[in-house]
CSV table of C-alpha atoms in Angstrom, one decimal:
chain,number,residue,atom,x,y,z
A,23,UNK,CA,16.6,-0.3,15.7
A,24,UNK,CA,13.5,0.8,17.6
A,25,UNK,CA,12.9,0.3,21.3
A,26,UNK,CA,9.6,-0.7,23.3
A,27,UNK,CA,8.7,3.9,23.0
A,28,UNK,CA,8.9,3.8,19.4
A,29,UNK,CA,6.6,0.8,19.2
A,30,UNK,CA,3.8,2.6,21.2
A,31,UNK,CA,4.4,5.5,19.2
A,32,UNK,CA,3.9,3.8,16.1
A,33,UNK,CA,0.9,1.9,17.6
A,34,UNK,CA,-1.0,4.8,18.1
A,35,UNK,CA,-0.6,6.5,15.2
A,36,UNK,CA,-1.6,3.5,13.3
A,37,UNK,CA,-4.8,3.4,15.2
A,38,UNK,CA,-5.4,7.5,14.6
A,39,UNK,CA,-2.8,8.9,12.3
A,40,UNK,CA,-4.2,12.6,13.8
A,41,UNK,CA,-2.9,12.6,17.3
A,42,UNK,CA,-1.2,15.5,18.0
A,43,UNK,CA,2.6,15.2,19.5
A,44,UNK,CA,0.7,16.4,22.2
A,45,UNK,CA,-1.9,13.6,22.2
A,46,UNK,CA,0.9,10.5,22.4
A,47,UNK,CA,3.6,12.0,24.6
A,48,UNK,CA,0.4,12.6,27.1
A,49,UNK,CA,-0.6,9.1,26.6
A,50,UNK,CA,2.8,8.0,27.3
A,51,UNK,CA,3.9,10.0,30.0
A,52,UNK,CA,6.5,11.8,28.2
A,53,UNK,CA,7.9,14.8,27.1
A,54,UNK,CA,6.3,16.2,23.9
A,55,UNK,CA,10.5,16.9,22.1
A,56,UNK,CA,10.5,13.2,23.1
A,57,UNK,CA,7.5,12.5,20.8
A,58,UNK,CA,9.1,14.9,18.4
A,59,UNK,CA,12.4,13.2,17.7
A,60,UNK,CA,11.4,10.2,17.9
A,61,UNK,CA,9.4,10.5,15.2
A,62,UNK,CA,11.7,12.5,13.1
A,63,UNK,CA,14.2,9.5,13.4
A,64,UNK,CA,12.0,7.0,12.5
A,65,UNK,CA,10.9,9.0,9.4
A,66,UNK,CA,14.3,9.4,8.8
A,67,UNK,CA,15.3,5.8,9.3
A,68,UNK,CA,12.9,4.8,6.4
A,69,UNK,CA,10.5,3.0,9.2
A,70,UNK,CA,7.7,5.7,9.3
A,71,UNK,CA,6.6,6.7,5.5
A,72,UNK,CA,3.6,8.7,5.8
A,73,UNK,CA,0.6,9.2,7.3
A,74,UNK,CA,-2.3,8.0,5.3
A,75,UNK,CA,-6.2,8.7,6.2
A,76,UNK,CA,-8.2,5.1,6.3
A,77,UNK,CA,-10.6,5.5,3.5
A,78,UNK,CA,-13.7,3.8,2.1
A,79,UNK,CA,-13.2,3.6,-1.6
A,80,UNK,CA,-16.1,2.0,-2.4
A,81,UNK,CA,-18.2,5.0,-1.1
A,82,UNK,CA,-15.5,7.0,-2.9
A,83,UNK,CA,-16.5,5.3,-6.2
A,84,UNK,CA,-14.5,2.4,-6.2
A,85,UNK,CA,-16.3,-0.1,-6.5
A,86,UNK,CA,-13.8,-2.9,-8.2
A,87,UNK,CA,-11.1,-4.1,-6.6
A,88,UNK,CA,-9.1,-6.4,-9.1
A,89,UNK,CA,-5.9,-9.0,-8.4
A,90,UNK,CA,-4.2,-9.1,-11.1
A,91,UNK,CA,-1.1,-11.8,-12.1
A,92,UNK,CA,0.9,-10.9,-14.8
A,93,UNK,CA,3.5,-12.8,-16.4
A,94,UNK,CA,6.5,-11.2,-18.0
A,95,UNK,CA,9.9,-11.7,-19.6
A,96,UNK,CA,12.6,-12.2,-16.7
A,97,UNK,CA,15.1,-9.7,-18.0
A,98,UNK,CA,12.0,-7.1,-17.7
A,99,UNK,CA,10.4,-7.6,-14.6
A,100,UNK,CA,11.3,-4.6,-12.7
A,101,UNK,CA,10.5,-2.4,-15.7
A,102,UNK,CA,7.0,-3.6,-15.6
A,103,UNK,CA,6.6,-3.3,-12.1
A,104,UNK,CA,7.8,0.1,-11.9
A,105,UNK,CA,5.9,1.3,-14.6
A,106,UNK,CA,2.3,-0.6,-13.3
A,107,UNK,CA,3.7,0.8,-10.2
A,108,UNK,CA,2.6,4.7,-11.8
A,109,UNK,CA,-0.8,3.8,-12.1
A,110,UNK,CA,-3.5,6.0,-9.8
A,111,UNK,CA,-5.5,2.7,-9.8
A,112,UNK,CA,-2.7,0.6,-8.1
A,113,UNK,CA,-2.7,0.1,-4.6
A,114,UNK,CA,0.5,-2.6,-4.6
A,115,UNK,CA,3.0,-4.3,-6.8
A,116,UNK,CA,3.9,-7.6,-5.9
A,117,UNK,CA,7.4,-9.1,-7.4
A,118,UNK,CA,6.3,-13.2,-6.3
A,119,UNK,CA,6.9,-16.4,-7.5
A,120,UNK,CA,4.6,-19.1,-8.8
A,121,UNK,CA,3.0,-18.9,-11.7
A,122,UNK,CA,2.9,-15.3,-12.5
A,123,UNK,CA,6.0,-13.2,-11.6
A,124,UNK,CA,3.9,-9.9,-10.6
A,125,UNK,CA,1.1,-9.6,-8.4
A,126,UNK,CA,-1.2,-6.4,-8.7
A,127,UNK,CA,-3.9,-4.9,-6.5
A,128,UNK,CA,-5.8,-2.2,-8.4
A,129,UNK,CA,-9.1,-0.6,-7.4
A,130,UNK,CA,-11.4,0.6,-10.1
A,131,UNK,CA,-14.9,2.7,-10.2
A,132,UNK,CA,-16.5,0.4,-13.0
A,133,UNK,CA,-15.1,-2.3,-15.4
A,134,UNK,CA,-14.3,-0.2,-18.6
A,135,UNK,CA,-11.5,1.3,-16.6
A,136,UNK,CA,-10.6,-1.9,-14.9
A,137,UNK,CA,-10.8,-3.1,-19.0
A,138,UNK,CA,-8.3,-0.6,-20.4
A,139,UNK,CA,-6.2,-0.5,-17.1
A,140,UNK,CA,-5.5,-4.2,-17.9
A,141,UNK,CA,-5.2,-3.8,-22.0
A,142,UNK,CA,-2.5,-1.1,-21.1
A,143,UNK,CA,-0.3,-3.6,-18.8
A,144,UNK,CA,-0.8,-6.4,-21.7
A,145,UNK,CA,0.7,-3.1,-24.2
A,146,UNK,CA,4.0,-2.7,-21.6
A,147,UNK,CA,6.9,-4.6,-23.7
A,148,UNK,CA,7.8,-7.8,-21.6
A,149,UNK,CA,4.2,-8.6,-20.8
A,150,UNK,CA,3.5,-11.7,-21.6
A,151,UNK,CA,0.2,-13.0,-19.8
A,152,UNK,CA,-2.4,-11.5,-17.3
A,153,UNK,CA,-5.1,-13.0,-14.8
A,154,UNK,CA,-7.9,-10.6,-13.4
A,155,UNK,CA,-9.9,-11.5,-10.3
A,156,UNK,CA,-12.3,-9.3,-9.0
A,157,UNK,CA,-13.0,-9.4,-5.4
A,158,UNK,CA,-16.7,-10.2,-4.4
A,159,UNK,CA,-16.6,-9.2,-0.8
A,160,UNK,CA,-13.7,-7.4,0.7
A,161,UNK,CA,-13.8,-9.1,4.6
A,162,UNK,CA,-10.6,-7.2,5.2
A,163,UNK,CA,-8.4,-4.5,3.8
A,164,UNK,CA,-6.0,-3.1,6.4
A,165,UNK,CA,-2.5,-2.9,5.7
A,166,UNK,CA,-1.9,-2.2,9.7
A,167,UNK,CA,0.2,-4.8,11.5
A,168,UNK,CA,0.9,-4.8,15.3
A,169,UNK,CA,4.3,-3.6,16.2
């Protein structure tokens, strides 16, 4: 379980992912080790996975951002996802419910790869049905959450 110093940890990295062990312990009044092994535990707990850089992907080339449902055979659905999951283009996999039993968000630099990222999922044995949207305006992409 995490305590009220591991939830200021983890909101500062999530606002800059670069501070320094340095950096937070100063801006917490606390020993740097402290800093240190809290974060090491928390990595090691599964809670802290990474630390990612916040990019533009649209000035990266980017410039489709597709949500795609796909419908598949029950006794496959993990097998899909996992291997839609492999894709560079995929940012998440979705297991929902409703009316499609996967949920993908994939981001694409023009619609012939969005076109043969999509014929490859309907080729994936299981796949029975798939329905691309394509964003029009992305008002906000941020995968940060307040602790």
């Amino acid at each position: 379980m995490i305590d009220e110093l591991d939830r200021k940890i983890l909101s500062l990295l999530q606002k800059d992912a670069r501070l320094s062990y340095r950096e937070i312990a100063k801006k917490l009044n606390v020993a740097v080790g402290t800093v240190y092994n809290r974060l090491k535990r928390l990595e090691e707990e599964g809670i802290l996975k990474g630390f990612y850089p916040k990019l533009d992907y649209e000035k990266l080339g980017y410039e489709l951002t597709a949500i795609i449902g796909v419908r598949a055979q029950g006794k496959r659905i993990i097998q899909i996802e996992k291997e839609i999951a492999k894709d560079d283009h995929v940012l998440c996999v979705y297991d929902v419910t409703g009316e499609y039993d996967i949920i993908v968000v994939a981001k694409f630099k023009g619609r012939e790869d969005m076109n043969r990222f999509v014929k490859k999922v309907l080729a994936i044995d299981g796949v029975e049905k798939t329905n691309t949207h394509v964003a029009m305006d992305i008002v906000k992409e941020d995968l940060v959450l307040p602790i």
